[in-house]
PDB file of C-alpha atoms in Angstrom:
ATOM      1  CA  UNK A   1       3.004 -10.255 -15.217  1.00  0.00           C
ATOM      2  CA  UNK A   2       6.215  -9.707 -13.350  1.00  0.00           C
ATOM      3  CA  UNK A   3       4.262  -9.204 -10.114  1.00  0.00           C
ATOM      4  CA  UNK A   4       2.424 -12.523 -10.385  1.00  0.00           C
ATOM      5  CA  UNK A   5      -0.715 -13.850 -11.988  1.00  0.00           C
ATOM      6  CA  UNK A   6      -4.092 -12.607 -10.840  1.00  0.00           C
ATOM      7  CA  UNK A   7      -5.866 -15.902 -10.530  1.00  0.00           C
ATOM      8  CA  UNK A   8      -7.645 -17.865  -7.849  1.00  0.00           C
ATOM      9  CA  UNK A   9      -7.669 -21.630  -8.248  1.00  0.00           C
ATOM     10  CA  UNK A  10      -6.794 -21.151 -11.921  1.00  0.00           C
ATOM     11  CA  UNK A  11      -9.703 -18.776 -12.608  1.00  0.00           C
ATOM     12  CA  UNK A  12      -8.752 -15.307 -13.843  1.00  0.00           C
ATOM     13  CA  UNK A  13     -10.511 -12.671 -11.753  1.00  0.00           C
ATOM     14  CA  UNK A  14     -10.605  -8.953 -11.097  1.00  0.00           C
ATOM     15  CA  UNK A  15     -11.980  -7.350  -7.964  1.00  0.00           C
ATOM     16  CA  UNK A  16     -11.136  -3.718  -8.620  1.00  0.00           C
ATOM     17  CA  UNK A  17     -14.043  -1.295  -8.489  1.00  0.00           C
ATOM     18  CA  UNK A  18     -14.543   2.399  -9.055  1.00  0.00           C
ATOM     19  CA  UNK A  19     -17.760   4.042  -7.933  1.00  0.00           C
ATOM     20  CA  UNK A  20     -20.506   1.489  -8.673  1.00  0.00           C
ATOM     21  CA  UNK A  21     -18.825  -0.735 -11.252  1.00  0.00           C
ATOM     22  CA  UNK A  22     -15.643  -2.488 -12.277  1.00  0.00           C
ATOM     23  CA  UNK A  23     -12.668  -0.163 -12.785  1.00  0.00           C
ATOM     24  CA  UNK A  24     -11.810  -1.906 -16.070  1.00  0.00           C
ATOM     25  CA  UNK A  25     -13.628  -3.997 -18.637  1.00  0.00           C
ATOM     26  CA  UNK A  26     -11.035  -6.791 -18.802  1.00  0.00           C
ATOM     27  CA  UNK A  27      -7.749  -7.763 -17.192  1.00  0.00           C
ATOM     28  CA  UNK A  28      -6.034  -6.497 -20.363  1.00  0.00           C
ATOM     29  CA  UNK A  29      -7.130  -2.968 -19.397  1.00  0.00           C
ATOM     30  CA  UNK A  30      -5.015  -3.083 -16.215  1.00  0.00           C
ATOM     31  CA  UNK A  31      -1.280  -2.385 -16.186  1.00  0.00           C
ATOM     32  CA  UNK A  32       0.140  -5.491 -14.523  1.00  0.00           C
ATOM     33  CA  UNK A  33       3.770  -4.460 -15.023  1.00  0.00           C
ATOM     34  CA  UNK A  34       3.684  -1.613 -12.491  1.00  0.00           C
ATOM     35  CA  UNK A  35       3.670  -2.117  -8.736  1.00  0.00           C
ATOM     36  CA  UNK A  36      -0.046  -1.824  -7.970  1.00  0.00           C
ATOM     37  CA  UNK A  37       0.296   0.641  -5.102  1.00  0.00           C
ATOM     38  CA  UNK A  38       1.783   3.196  -7.521  1.00  0.00           C
ATOM     39  CA  UNK A  39      -1.301   2.805  -9.718  1.00  0.00           C
ATOM     40  CA  UNK A  40      -3.603   3.459  -6.753  1.00  0.00           C
ATOM     41  CA  UNK A  41      -1.559   6.443  -5.529  1.00  0.00           C
ATOM     42  CA  UNK A  42      -1.529   7.972  -9.020  1.00  0.00           C
ATOM     43  CA  UNK A  43      -5.303   7.525  -9.246  1.00  0.00           C
ATOM     44  CA  UNK A  44      -5.791   9.233  -5.872  1.00  0.00           C
ATOM     45  CA  UNK A  45      -3.700  12.196  -6.996  1.00  0.00           C
ATOM     46  CA  UNK A  46      -5.566  12.446 -10.311  1.00  0.00           C
ATOM     47  CA  UNK A  47      -8.927  12.421  -8.478  1.00  0.00           C
ATOM     48  CA  UNK A  48      -7.708  15.262  -6.255  1.00  0.00           C
ATOM     49  CA  UNK A  49      -6.552  17.222  -9.318  1.00  0.00           C
ATOM     50  CA  UNK A  50      -9.863  16.589 -11.095  1.00  0.00           C
ATOM     51  CA  UNK A  51     -11.790  17.848  -8.083  1.00  0.00           C
ATOM     52  CA  UNK A  52      -9.668  21.003  -7.935  1.00  0.00           C
ATOM     53  CA  UNK A  53     -10.038  21.672 -11.669  1.00  0.00           C
ATOM     54  CA  UNK A  54     -13.817  21.167 -11.635  1.00  0.00           C
ATOM     55  CA  UNK A  55     -14.169  23.472  -8.633  1.00  0.00           C
ATOM     56  CA  UNK A  56     -11.952  26.155 -10.171  1.00  0.00           C
ATOM     57  CA  UNK A  57     -14.140  26.178 -13.287  1.00  0.00           C
ATOM     58  CA  UNK A  58     -17.330  26.495 -11.247  1.00  0.00           C
ATOM     59  CA  UNK A  59     -15.853  28.875  -8.673  1.00  0.00           C
ATOM     60  CA  UNK A  60     -17.268  26.414  -6.145  1.00  0.00           C
ATOM     61  CA  UNK A  61     -15.699  25.031  -2.979  1.00  0.00           C
ATOM     62  CA  UNK A  62     -17.635  21.768  -2.933  1.00  0.00           C
ATOM     63  CA  UNK A  63     -16.344  19.275  -0.411  1.00  0.00           C
ATOM     64  CA  UNK A  64     -15.263  15.828  -1.501  1.00  0.00           C
ATOM     65  CA  UNK A  65     -14.666  12.513   0.199  1.00  0.00           C
ATOM     66  CA  UNK A  66     -11.900  10.180  -0.843  1.00  0.00           C
ATOM     67  CA  UNK A  67     -11.056   6.899   0.856  1.00  0.00           C
ATOM     68  CA  UNK A  68      -7.774   5.266  -0.074  1.00  0.00           C
ATOM     69  CA  UNK A  69      -7.354   1.819   1.446  1.00  0.00           C
ATOM     70  CA  UNK A  70      -3.655   1.330   0.900  1.00  0.00           C
ATOM     71  CA  UNK A  71      -2.307  -2.212   0.781  1.00  0.00           C
ATOM     72  CA  UNK A  72       0.949  -1.447   2.583  1.00  0.00           C
ATOM     73  CA  UNK A  73       2.403  -3.069   4.539  1.00  0.00           C
ATOM     74  CA  UNK A  74       0.854  -6.377   3.605  1.00  0.00           C
ATOM     75  CA  UNK A  75       1.483  -9.921   2.479  1.00  0.00           C
ATOM     76  CA  UNK A  76       2.726 -10.890  -0.031  1.00  0.00           C
ATOM     77  CA  UNK A  77       5.935  -9.266   1.104  1.00  0.00           C
ATOM     78  CA  UNK A  78       6.756  -7.617  -2.206  1.00  0.00           C
ATOM     79  CA  UNK A  79       8.350  -4.255  -2.908  1.00  0.00           C
ATOM     80  CA  UNK A  80       9.831  -2.668  -6.049  1.00  0.00           C
ATOM     81  CA  UNK A  81      13.587  -3.149  -6.289  1.00  0.00           C
ATOM     82  CA  UNK A  82      14.372   0.570  -6.054  1.00  0.00           C
ATOM     83  CA  UNK A  83      12.275   0.874  -2.859  1.00  0.00           C
ATOM     84  CA  UNK A  84      13.867  -2.142  -1.127  1.00  0.00           C
ATOM     85  CA  UNK A  85      16.286  -1.326   1.686  1.00  0.00           C
ATOM     86  CA  UNK A  86      18.041  -3.927   3.818  1.00  0.00           C
ATOM     87  CA  UNK A  87      19.295  -4.119   7.364  1.00  0.00           C
ATOM     88  CA  UNK A  88      21.802  -6.696   8.515  1.00  0.00           C
ATOM     89  CA  UNK A  89      19.980  -7.969  11.634  1.00  0.00           C
ATOM     90  CA  UNK A  90      17.310  -9.733   9.620  1.00  0.00           C
ATOM     91  CA  UNK A  91      16.022 -13.215   8.813  1.00  0.00           C
ATOM     92  CA  UNK A  92      14.712 -14.976   5.719  1.00  0.00           C
ATOM     93  CA  UNK A  93      11.969 -17.225   7.065  1.00  0.00           C
ATOM     94  CA  UNK A  94       9.366 -15.598   4.787  1.00  0.00           C
ATOM     95  CA  UNK A  95      10.866 -17.532   1.883  1.00  0.00           C
ATOM     96  CA  UNK A  96       8.398 -20.317   2.769  1.00  0.00           C
ATOM     97  CA  UNK A  97       5.370 -18.303   1.555  1.00  0.00           C
ATOM     98  CA  UNK A  98       6.843 -15.678  -0.782  1.00  0.00           C
ATOM     99  CA  UNK A  99       8.057 -16.394  -4.308  1.00  0.00           C
ATOM    100  CA  UNK A 100      10.047 -13.169  -4.432  1.00  0.00           C
ATOM    101  CA  UNK A 101      10.584  -9.839  -2.688  1.00  0.00           C
ATOM    102  CA  UNK A 102      10.885  -8.107  -6.061  1.00  0.00           C
ATOM    103  CA  UNK A 103      10.835  -9.932  -9.401  1.00  0.00           C
ATOM    104  CA  UNK A 104      14.630 -10.269  -9.667  1.00  0.00           C
ATOM    105  CA  UNK A 105      15.037 -11.417  -6.027  1.00  0.00           C
ATOM    106  CA  UNK A 106      13.702 -14.965  -6.116  1.00  0.00           C
ATOM    107  CA  UNK A 107      16.345 -16.828  -4.114  1.00  0.00           C
ATOM    108  CA  UNK A 108      14.753 -17.303  -0.693  1.00  0.00           C
ATOM    109  CA  UNK A 109      18.183 -17.644   0.911  1.00  0.00           C
ATOM    110  CA  UNK A 110      18.741 -13.968   0.056  1.00  0.00           C
ATOM    111  CA  UNK A 111      15.382 -12.717   1.410  1.00  0.00           C
ATOM    112  CA  UNK A 112      15.445 -10.226   4.255  1.00  0.00           C
ATOM    113  CA  UNK A 113      11.863 -10.379   5.482  1.00  0.00           C
ATOM    114  CA  UNK A 114      11.808  -7.645   8.116  1.00  0.00           C
ATOM    115  CA  UNK A 115      13.678  -5.388   5.695  1.00  0.00           C
ATOM    116  CA  UNK A 116      10.988  -6.001   3.074  1.00  0.00           C
ATOM    117  CA  UNK A 117       8.197  -5.173   5.540  1.00  0.00           C
ATOM    118  CA  UNK A 118      10.027  -2.034   6.706  1.00  0.00           C
ATOM    119  CA  UNK A 119      10.550  -1.067   3.063  1.00  0.00           C
ATOM    120  CA  UNK A 120       6.779  -1.371   2.575  1.00  0.00           C
ATOM    121  CA  UNK A 121       6.226   0.922   5.578  1.00  0.00           C
ATOM    122  CA  UNK A 122       8.732   3.421   4.157  1.00  0.00           C
ATOM    123  CA  UNK A 123       6.901   3.357   0.819  1.00  0.00           C
ATOM    124  CA  UNK A 124       3.569   3.883   2.602  1.00  0.00           C
ATOM    125  CA  UNK A 125       5.048   6.982   4.252  1.00  0.00           C
ATOM    126  CA  UNK A 126       6.383   8.240   0.925  1.00  0.00           C
ATOM    127  CA  UNK A 127       2.985   7.798  -0.787  1.00  0.00           C
ATOM    128  CA  UNK A 128       1.045   9.521   2.021  1.00  0.00           C
ATOM    129  CA  UNK A 129       3.582  12.366   1.910  1.00  0.00           C
ATOM    130  CA  UNK A 130       3.123  12.705  -1.836  1.00  0.00           C
ATOM    131  CA  UNK A 131      -0.657  12.950  -1.440  1.00  0.00           C
ATOM    132  CA  UNK A 132      -0.295  15.587   1.277  1.00  0.00           C
ATOM    133  CA  UNK A 133       2.112  17.498  -0.981  1.00  0.00           C
ATOM    134  CA  UNK A 134      -0.455  17.349  -3.804  1.00  0.00           C
ATOM    135  CA  UNK A 135      -3.179  18.728  -1.502  1.00  0.00           C
ATOM    136  CA  UNK A 136      -0.855  21.544  -0.415  1.00  0.00           C
ATOM    137  CA  UNK A 137       0.183  22.340  -3.993  1.00  0.00           C
ATOM    138  CA  UNK A 138      -3.476  22.667  -4.988  1.00  0.00           C
ATOM    139  CA  UNK A 139      -4.310  24.827  -1.932  1.00  0.00           C
ATOM    140  CA  UNK A 140      -6.635  22.139  -0.558  1.00  0.00           C
ATOM    141  CA  UNK A 141      -4.642  21.142   2.521  1.00  0.00           C
ATOM    142  CA  UNK A 142      -5.947  23.854   4.869  1.00  0.00           C
ATOM    143  CA  UNK A 143      -9.515  22.570   4.430  1.00  0.00           C
ATOM    144  CA  UNK A 144      -8.689  18.857   4.439  1.00  0.00           C
ATOM    145  CA  UNK A 145      -9.313  16.392   7.234  1.00  0.00           C
ATOM    146  CA  UNK A 146      -6.885  13.496   6.852  1.00  0.00           C
ATOM    147  CA  UNK A 147      -7.667  10.347   8.844  1.00  0.00           C
ATOM    148  CA  UNK A 148      -4.974   7.678   8.799  1.00  0.00           C
ATOM    149  CA  UNK A 149      -5.637   4.319  10.395  1.00  0.00           C
ATOM    150  CA  UNK A 150      -4.938   0.632  10.099  1.00  0.00           C
ATOM    151  CA  UNK A 151      -7.361  -2.258  10.365  1.00  0.00           C
ATOM    152  CA  UNK A 152      -5.215  -4.399  12.672  1.00  0.00           C
ATOM    153  CA  UNK A 153      -1.769  -4.898  14.080  1.00  0.00           C
ATOM    154  CA  UNK A 154       1.028  -6.327  11.985  1.00  0.00           C
ATOM    155  CA  UNK A 155       1.165  -9.961  10.949  1.00  0.00           C
ATOM    156  CA  UNK A 156       3.866 -11.539  13.039  1.00  0.00           C
ATOM    157  CA  UNK A 157       4.078 -14.891  11.259  1.00  0.00           C
ATOM    158  CA  UNK A 158       7.751 -15.197  10.379  1.00  0.00           C
ATOM    159  CA  UNK A 159       6.994 -17.308   7.288  1.00  0.00           C
ATOM    160  CA  UNK A 160       4.727 -14.615   5.790  1.00  0.00           C
ATOM    161  CA  UNK A 161       5.727 -11.081   6.652  1.00  0.00           C
ATOM    162  CA  UNK A 162       7.828 -10.960   9.840  1.00  0.00           C
ATOM    163  CA  UNK A 163       5.979  -7.920  11.220  1.00  0.00           C
ATOM    164  CA  UNK A 164       6.803  -6.589  14.647  1.00  0.00           C
ATOM    165  CA  UNK A 165       4.272  -5.238  17.162  1.00  0.00           C
ATOM    166  CA  UNK A 166       6.680  -4.959  20.091  1.00  0.00           C
ATOM    167  CA  UNK A 167       6.104  -4.148  22.926  1.00  0.00           C
ATOM    168  CA  UNK A 168       2.557  -5.399  22.361  1.00  0.00           C
ATOM    169  CA  UNK A 169       1.765  -9.106  22.526  1.00  0.00           C
ATOM    170  CA  UNK A 170       0.224 -10.810  19.493  1.00  0.00           C
ATOM    171  CA  UNK A 171      -0.567  -9.561  16.022  1.00  0.00           C
ATOM    172  CA  UNK A 172      -3.040  -9.740  13.163  1.00  0.00           C
ATOM    173  CA  UNK A 173      -5.781 -12.315  13.758  1.00  0.00           C
ATOM    174  CA  UNK A 174      -5.228 -12.371  17.530  1.00  0.00           C
ATOM    175  CA  UNK A 175      -7.237 -10.693  20.274  1.00  0.00           C
ATOM    176  CA  UNK A 176      -4.111  -9.564  22.091  1.00  0.00           C
ATOM    177  CA  UNK A 177      -3.035  -5.924  22.040  1.00  0.00           C
ATOM    178  CA  UNK A 178      -0.735  -6.444  19.048  1.00  0.00           C
ATOM    179  CA  UNK A 179      -3.692  -7.604  16.982  1.00  0.00           C
ATOM    180  CA  UNK A 180      -6.285  -4.990  17.877  1.00  0.00           C
ATOM    181  CA  UNK A 181      -4.229  -1.862  18.480  1.00  0.00           C
ATOM    182  CA  UNK A 182      -3.092  -0.083  15.360  1.00  0.00           C
ATOM    183  CA  UNK A 183      -1.373   3.121  14.351  1.00  0.00           C
ATOM    184  CA  UNK A 184      -3.805   5.989  13.742  1.00  0.00           C
ATOM    185  CA  UNK A 185      -3.709   9.753  13.506  1.00  0.00           C
ATOM    186  CA  UNK A 186      -5.875  12.660  12.374  1.00  0.00           C
ATOM    187  CA  UNK A 187      -4.520  15.813  10.781  1.00  0.00           C
TER     188      UNK A 187
END
């Protein structure tokens, strides 16, 4: 696929589950040409729509729980071309561990690592906003509790992602503030 092979030590694998079983029968059942986060976001929105439709039919206001563990921002530092924005005060040290930022940008000398990470954060914000808009459109927002949190601070390794936790010291995998404090909010 244009976003890389899904293999581990040469063994094709799939670790994508829905409810209590695999989300697809084979790798051929998964669209590997689309940026995966768009697939997850679309699935979240379709689950919300399905819940609304089933409750409208039953005239029931049953609650539902949905957990979306977004992968943004995260290594590998990849982003669709049309979502990639650059800033001039950047560096390209992530070329050591990234094959590309988007499939057409493979020359590591042209990488802008912090720009790619910031572009991932911008896309995260766009996706969360789209989900909130969907909840509002379906008149579900007023009775929704949204919890947004991260599992750790940003990875600060310049050869992977070039995250930035300033003014906190440290990052992902460290016990310093930059590793254990993370952005969170409840709405």
